[in-house]
Coordinates of C-alpha atoms in Angstrom, one line a residue:
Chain A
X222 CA 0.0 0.0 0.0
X223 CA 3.0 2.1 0.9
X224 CA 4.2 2.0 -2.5
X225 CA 0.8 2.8 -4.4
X226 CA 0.7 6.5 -2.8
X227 CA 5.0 6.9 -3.9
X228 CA 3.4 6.6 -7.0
X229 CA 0.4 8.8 -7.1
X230 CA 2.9 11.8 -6.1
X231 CA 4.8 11.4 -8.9
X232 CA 2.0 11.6 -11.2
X233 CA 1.0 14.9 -9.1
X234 CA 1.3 18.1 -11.0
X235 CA 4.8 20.1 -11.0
X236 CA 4.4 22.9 -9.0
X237 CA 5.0 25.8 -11.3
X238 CA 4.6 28.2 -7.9
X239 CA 8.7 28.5 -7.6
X240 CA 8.5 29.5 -11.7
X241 CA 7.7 32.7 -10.9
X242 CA 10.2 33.2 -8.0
X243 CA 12.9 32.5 -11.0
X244 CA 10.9 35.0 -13.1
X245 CA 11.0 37.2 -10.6
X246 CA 14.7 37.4 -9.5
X247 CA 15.5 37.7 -13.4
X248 CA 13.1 40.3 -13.6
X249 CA 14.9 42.1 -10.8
X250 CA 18.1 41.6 -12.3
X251 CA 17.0 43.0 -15.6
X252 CA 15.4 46.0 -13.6
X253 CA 18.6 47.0 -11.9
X254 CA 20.5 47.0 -14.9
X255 CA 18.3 49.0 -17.2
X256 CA 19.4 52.3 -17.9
X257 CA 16.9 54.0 -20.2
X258 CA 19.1 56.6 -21.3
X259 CA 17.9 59.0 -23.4
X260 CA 20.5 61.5 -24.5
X261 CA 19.5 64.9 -25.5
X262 CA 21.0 68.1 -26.8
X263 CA 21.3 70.8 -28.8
X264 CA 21.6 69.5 -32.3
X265 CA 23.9 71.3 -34.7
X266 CA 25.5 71.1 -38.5
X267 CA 29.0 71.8 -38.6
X268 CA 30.1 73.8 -41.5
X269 CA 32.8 71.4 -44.1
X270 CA 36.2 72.1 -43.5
X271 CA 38.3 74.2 -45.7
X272 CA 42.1 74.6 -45.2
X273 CA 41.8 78.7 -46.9
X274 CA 38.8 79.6 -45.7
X275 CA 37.5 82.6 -48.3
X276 CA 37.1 86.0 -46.2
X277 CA 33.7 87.0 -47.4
X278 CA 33.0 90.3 -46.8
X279 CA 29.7 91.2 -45.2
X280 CA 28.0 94.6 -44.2
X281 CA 28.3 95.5 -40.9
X282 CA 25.0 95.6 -40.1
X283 CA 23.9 92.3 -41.0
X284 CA 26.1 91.0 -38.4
X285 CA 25.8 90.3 -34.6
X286 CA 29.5 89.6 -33.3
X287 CA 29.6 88.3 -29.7
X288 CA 32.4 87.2 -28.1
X289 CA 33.2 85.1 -24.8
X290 CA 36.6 85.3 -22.8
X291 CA 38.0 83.4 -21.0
X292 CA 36.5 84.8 -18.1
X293 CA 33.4 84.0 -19.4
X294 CA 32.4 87.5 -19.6
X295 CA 30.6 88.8 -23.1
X296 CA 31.0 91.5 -25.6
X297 CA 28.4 91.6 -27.9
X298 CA 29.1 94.6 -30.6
X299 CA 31.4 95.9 -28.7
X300 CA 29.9 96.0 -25.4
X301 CA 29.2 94.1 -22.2
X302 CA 26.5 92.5 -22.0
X303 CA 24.6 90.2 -19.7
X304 CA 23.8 86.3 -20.6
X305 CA 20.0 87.1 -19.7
X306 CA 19.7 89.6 -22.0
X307 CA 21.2 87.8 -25.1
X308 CA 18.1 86.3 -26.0
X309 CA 16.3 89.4 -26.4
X310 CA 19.5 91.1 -27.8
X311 CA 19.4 88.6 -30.9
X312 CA 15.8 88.7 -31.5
X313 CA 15.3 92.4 -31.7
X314 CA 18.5 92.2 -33.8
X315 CA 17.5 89.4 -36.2
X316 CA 13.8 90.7 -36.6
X317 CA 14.6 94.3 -36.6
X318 CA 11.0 95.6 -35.8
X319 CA 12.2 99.3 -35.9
X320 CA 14.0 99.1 -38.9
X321 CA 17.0 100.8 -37.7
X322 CA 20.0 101.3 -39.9
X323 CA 22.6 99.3 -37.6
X324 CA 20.2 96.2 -38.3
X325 CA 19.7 94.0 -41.3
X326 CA 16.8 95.0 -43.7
X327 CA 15.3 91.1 -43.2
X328 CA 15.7 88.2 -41.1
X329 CA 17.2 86.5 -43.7
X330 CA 19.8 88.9 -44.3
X331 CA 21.2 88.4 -39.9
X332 CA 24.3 86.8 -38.9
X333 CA 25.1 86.2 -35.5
X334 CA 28.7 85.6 -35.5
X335 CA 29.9 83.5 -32.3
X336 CA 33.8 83.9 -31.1
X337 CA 35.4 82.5 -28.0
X338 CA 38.7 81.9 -26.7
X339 CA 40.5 78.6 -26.2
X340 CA 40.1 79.1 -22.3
X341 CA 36.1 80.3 -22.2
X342 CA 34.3 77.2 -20.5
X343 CA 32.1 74.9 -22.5
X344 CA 29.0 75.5 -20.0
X345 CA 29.5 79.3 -20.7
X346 CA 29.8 78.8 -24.4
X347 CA 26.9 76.2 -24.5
X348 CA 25.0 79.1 -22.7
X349 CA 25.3 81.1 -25.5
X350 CA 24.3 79.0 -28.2
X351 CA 21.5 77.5 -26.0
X352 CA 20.4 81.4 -26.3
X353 CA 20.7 81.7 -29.5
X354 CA 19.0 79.1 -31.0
X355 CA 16.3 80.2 -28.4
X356 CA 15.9 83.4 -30.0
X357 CA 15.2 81.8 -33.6
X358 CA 13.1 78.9 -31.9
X359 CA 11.0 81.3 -30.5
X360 CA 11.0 84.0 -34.0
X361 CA 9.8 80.9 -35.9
X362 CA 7.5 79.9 -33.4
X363 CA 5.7 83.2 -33.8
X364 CA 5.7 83.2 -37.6
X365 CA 4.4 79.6 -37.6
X366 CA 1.6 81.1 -35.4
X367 CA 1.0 84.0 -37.4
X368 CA 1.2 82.4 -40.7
X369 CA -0.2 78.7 -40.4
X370 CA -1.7 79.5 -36.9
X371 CA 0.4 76.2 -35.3
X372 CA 3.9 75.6 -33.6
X373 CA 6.4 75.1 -35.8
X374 CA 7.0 71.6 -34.4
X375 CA 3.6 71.0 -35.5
X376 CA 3.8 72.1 -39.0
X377 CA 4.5 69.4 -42.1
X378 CA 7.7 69.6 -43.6
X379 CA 6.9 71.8 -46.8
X380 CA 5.9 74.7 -43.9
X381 CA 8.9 74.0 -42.2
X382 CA 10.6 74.5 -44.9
X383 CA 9.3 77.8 -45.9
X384 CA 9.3 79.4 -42.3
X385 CA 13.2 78.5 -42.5
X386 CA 13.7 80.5 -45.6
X387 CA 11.6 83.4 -44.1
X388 CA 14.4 82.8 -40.8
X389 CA 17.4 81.1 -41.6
X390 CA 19.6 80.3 -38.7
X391 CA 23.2 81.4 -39.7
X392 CA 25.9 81.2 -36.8
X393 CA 29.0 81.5 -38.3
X394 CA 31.9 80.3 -35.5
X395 CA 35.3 81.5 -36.0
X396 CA 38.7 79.7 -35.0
X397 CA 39.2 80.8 -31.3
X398 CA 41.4 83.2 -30.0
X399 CA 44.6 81.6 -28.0
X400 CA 43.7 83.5 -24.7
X401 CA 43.2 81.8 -21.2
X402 CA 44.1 79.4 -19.5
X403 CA 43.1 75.9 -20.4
X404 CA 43.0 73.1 -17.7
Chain B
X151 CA -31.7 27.5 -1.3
X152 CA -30.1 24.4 -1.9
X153 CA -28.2 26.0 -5.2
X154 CA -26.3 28.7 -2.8
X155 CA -25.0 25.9 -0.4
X156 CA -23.3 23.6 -3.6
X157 CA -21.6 26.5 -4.9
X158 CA -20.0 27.3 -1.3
X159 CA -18.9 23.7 -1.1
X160 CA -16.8 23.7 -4.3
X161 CA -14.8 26.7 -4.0
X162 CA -11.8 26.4 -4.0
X163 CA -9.7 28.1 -0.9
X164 CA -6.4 28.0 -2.9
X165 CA -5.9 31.4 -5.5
X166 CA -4.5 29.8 -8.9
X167 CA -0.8 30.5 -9.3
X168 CA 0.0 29.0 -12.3
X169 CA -0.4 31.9 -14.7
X170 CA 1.5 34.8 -12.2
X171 CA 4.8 33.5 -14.2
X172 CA 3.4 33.6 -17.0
X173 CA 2.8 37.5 -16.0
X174 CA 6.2 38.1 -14.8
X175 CA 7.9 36.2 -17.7
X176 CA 6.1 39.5 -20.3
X177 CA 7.7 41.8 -17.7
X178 CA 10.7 40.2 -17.8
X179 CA 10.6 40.0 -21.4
X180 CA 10.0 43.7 -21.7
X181 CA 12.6 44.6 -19.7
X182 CA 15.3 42.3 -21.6
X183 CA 14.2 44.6 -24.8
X184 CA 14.7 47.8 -23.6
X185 CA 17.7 47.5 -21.5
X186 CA 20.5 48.9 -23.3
X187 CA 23.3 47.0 -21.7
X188 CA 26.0 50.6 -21.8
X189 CA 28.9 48.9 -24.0
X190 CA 31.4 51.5 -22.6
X191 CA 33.1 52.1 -19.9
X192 CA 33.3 55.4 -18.9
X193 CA 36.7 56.9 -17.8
X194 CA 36.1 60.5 -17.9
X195 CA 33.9 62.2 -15.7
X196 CA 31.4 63.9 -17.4
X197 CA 28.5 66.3 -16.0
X198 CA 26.8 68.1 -19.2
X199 CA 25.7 71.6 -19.2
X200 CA 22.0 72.8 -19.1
X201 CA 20.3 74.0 -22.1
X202 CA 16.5 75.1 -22.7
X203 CA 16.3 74.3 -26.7
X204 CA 16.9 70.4 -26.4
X205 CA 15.7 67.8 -29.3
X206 CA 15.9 63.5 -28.3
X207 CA 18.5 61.7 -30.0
X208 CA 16.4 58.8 -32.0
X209 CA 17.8 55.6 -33.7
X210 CA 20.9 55.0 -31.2
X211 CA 22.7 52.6 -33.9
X212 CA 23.1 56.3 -35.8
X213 CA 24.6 58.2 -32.9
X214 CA 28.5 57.3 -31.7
X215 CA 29.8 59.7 -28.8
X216 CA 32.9 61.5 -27.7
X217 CA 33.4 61.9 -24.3
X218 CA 35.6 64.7 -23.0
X219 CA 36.7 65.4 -19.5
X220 CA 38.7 65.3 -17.1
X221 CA 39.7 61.3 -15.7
X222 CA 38.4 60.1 -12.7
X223 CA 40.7 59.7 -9.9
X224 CA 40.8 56.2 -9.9
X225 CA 42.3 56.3 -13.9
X226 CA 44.2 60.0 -13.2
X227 CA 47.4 57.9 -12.4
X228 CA 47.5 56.6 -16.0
X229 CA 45.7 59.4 -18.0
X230 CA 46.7 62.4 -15.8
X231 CA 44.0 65.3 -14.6
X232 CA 43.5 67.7 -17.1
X233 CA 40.5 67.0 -19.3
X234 CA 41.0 63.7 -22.2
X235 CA 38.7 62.7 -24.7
X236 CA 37.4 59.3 -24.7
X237 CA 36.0 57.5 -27.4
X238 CA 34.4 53.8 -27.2
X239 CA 35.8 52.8 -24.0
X240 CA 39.7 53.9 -24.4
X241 CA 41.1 58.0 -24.0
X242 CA 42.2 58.3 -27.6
X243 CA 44.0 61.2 -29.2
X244 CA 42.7 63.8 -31.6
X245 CA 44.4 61.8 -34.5
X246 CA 41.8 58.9 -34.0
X247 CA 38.8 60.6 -34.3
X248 CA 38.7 60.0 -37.9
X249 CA 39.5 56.6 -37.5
X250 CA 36.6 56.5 -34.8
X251 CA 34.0 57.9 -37.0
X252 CA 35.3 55.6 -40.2
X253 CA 34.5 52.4 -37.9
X254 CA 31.3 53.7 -37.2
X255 CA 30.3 54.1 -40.6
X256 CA 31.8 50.5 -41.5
X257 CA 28.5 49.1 -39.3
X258 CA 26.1 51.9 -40.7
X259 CA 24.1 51.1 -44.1
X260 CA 25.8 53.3 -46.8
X261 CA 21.9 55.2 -47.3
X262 CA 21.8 56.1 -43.7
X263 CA 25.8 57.2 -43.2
X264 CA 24.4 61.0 -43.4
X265 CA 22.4 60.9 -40.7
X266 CA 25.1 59.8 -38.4
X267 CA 25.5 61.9 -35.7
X268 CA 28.4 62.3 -33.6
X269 CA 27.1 63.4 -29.7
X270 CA 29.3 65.5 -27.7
X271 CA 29.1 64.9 -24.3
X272 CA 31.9 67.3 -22.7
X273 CA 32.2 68.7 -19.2
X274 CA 30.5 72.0 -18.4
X275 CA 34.2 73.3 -16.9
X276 CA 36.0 72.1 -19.8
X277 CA 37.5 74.8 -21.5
X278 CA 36.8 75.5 -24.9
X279 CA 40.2 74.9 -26.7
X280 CA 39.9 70.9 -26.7
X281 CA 36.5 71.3 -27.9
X282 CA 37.1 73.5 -30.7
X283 CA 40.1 70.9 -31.8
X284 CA 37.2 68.0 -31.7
X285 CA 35.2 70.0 -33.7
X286 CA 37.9 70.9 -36.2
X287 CA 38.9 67.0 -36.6
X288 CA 35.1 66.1 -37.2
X289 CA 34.7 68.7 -39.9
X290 CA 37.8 67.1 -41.3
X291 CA 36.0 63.7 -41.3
X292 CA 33.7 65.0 -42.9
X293 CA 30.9 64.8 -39.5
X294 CA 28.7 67.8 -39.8
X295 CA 26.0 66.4 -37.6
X296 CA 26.8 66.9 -34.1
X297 CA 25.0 67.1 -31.2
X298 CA 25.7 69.2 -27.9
X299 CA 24.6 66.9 -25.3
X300 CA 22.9 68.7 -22.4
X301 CA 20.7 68.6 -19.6
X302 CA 17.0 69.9 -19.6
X303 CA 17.2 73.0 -17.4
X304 CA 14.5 72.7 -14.6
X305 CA 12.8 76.0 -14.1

């Protein structure tokens, strides 16, 4: 008699209970080890490489030089200016809404030219170009909303296209000057 | 009166546990397609800038990064303490980073080597003049697309 009920439990069922305990521990494992990274940043198009570049010359007033030293302090035309106001600095210049004489005639016209020295720091210099593709982002926002009556991110790619010719974005980055100290 | 009394009798007291890893195996499978096991090890200690005017990085077969900054201490006895650039997992010099981008676009599909994109992801106290040297090597390899990896600035 004994030996009939050996038998029966090896007919039982196996018990699939510790199956998820496996499932689980791998699950843990997998859950530590994920990083989701998602890398983000300011996306930008490097102009080719030339060993002479041409000097083109360009009227003065079409241009918006700013310049970063090494002490991360900026000149922009020729005087100081503050980070905070750089934003509003490039629209006004790029837009022109008084049509003053210092200022090109259209948007498409505006150069902002970006020089820094070898020992200006990246986070200073990544500043500046956060706020200058800030100013354009938010001039073709505003013509996207005035024109198509949507965000530009929302627009198809033919309206894209035609709000960028309206505003280009030209930074033109010259070689940087050998001042300061670099660590 | 009768009908209520049968149904009581057959329940069953024990909950049915033979689907819950069945349940955690989808999890489990989930998670094993999205992890992103990172390939390299990072030597350089990098803490990227914030920025306001961000756009996601898509399609992460396209994207190859450069890694500049300054050693952590446990490496600074070999690689010293001013900023390196690192690219896979080894500090390499300037004169690699064409090499570097040519292997890249050796595993790419010839249509889709434009839309390679090289991501910067330097130090916010690194000082310009390594940068601009990166940048100068990448237009000479002929890498226009590059992307300034940053931070989204909380406001």
């Amino acid at each position: 008699m004994a030996r009939k009920s050996a038998r029966d439990r090896m007919s039982n069922e196996i018990n699939a209970g510790a199956m998820a305990d496996i499932a689980f521990l791998l699950l843990i494992f997998f859950l530590v080890t994920t990083t989701i990274v998602e890398d983000r940043g300011i996306l930008v198009r490097l102009p080719p490489w030339a060993e002479d570049e041409e000097i083109e010359q360009i009227a003065d007033r079409n241009v918006l030089s700013i310049l970063v030293n090494a002490q991360n302090q900026l000149l922009v035309r020729g005087e100081r200016e503050d980070i905070s106001n750089l934003r509003e600095r490039s629209k006004e210049f790029i837009m022109n809404p008084m049509n003053l004489s210092n200022m090109p005639a259209s948007p498409r016209d505006a150069i902002i030219s970006l020089r820094n020295d070898r020992g200006t720091s990246y986070e200073t210099y990544l500043e500046v170009y956060n706020e200058i593709m800030g100013a354009y982002n938010e001039l073709r926002d505003e013509l996207a909303e005035s024109m198509f009556g949507e965000k530009y991110e929302d627009l198809n790619i033919d309206q894209r296209r035609e709000i960028r010719s309206e505003i280009p974005m030209i930074i033109s980055e010259a070689e940087p000057t050998e001042f300061g100290e670099e660590r | 009166m009768s009908r209520f009394r049968k149904k009581r009798g057959k329940a069953s007291p024990a909950i049915q546990t033979a689907s819950l890893p069945d349940i955690i195996f989808m999890l489990l499978f989930f998670f094993m397609v999205v992890t992103v096991l990172r390939d390299a090890d990072i030597i350089v200690q990098v803490t990227t800038p914030e920025a306001t005017e961000l756009t996601s990085l898509e399609r992460k077969s396209l994207v190859n990064y450069i890694y500049i900054g300054v050693p952590y201490e446990r490496y600074q006895h070999i690689y010293g303490s001013s900023p390196r650039i690192q690219m896979g997992d080894a500090i390499r010099g300037l004169n690699d980073i064409a090499l570097f981008i040519g292997e890249h676009r050796l595993r790419v599909p010839e249509n889709q080597i434009p839309a390679i994109t090289t991501s910067l992801r330097v130090d916010g106290d690194v000082t310009m003049g390594i940068v601009s040297d990166v940048k100068i090597e990448l237009r000479k390899a002929e890498q226009y697309k590059v992307n300034y990896s940053a931070r989204p600035r909380i406001e």
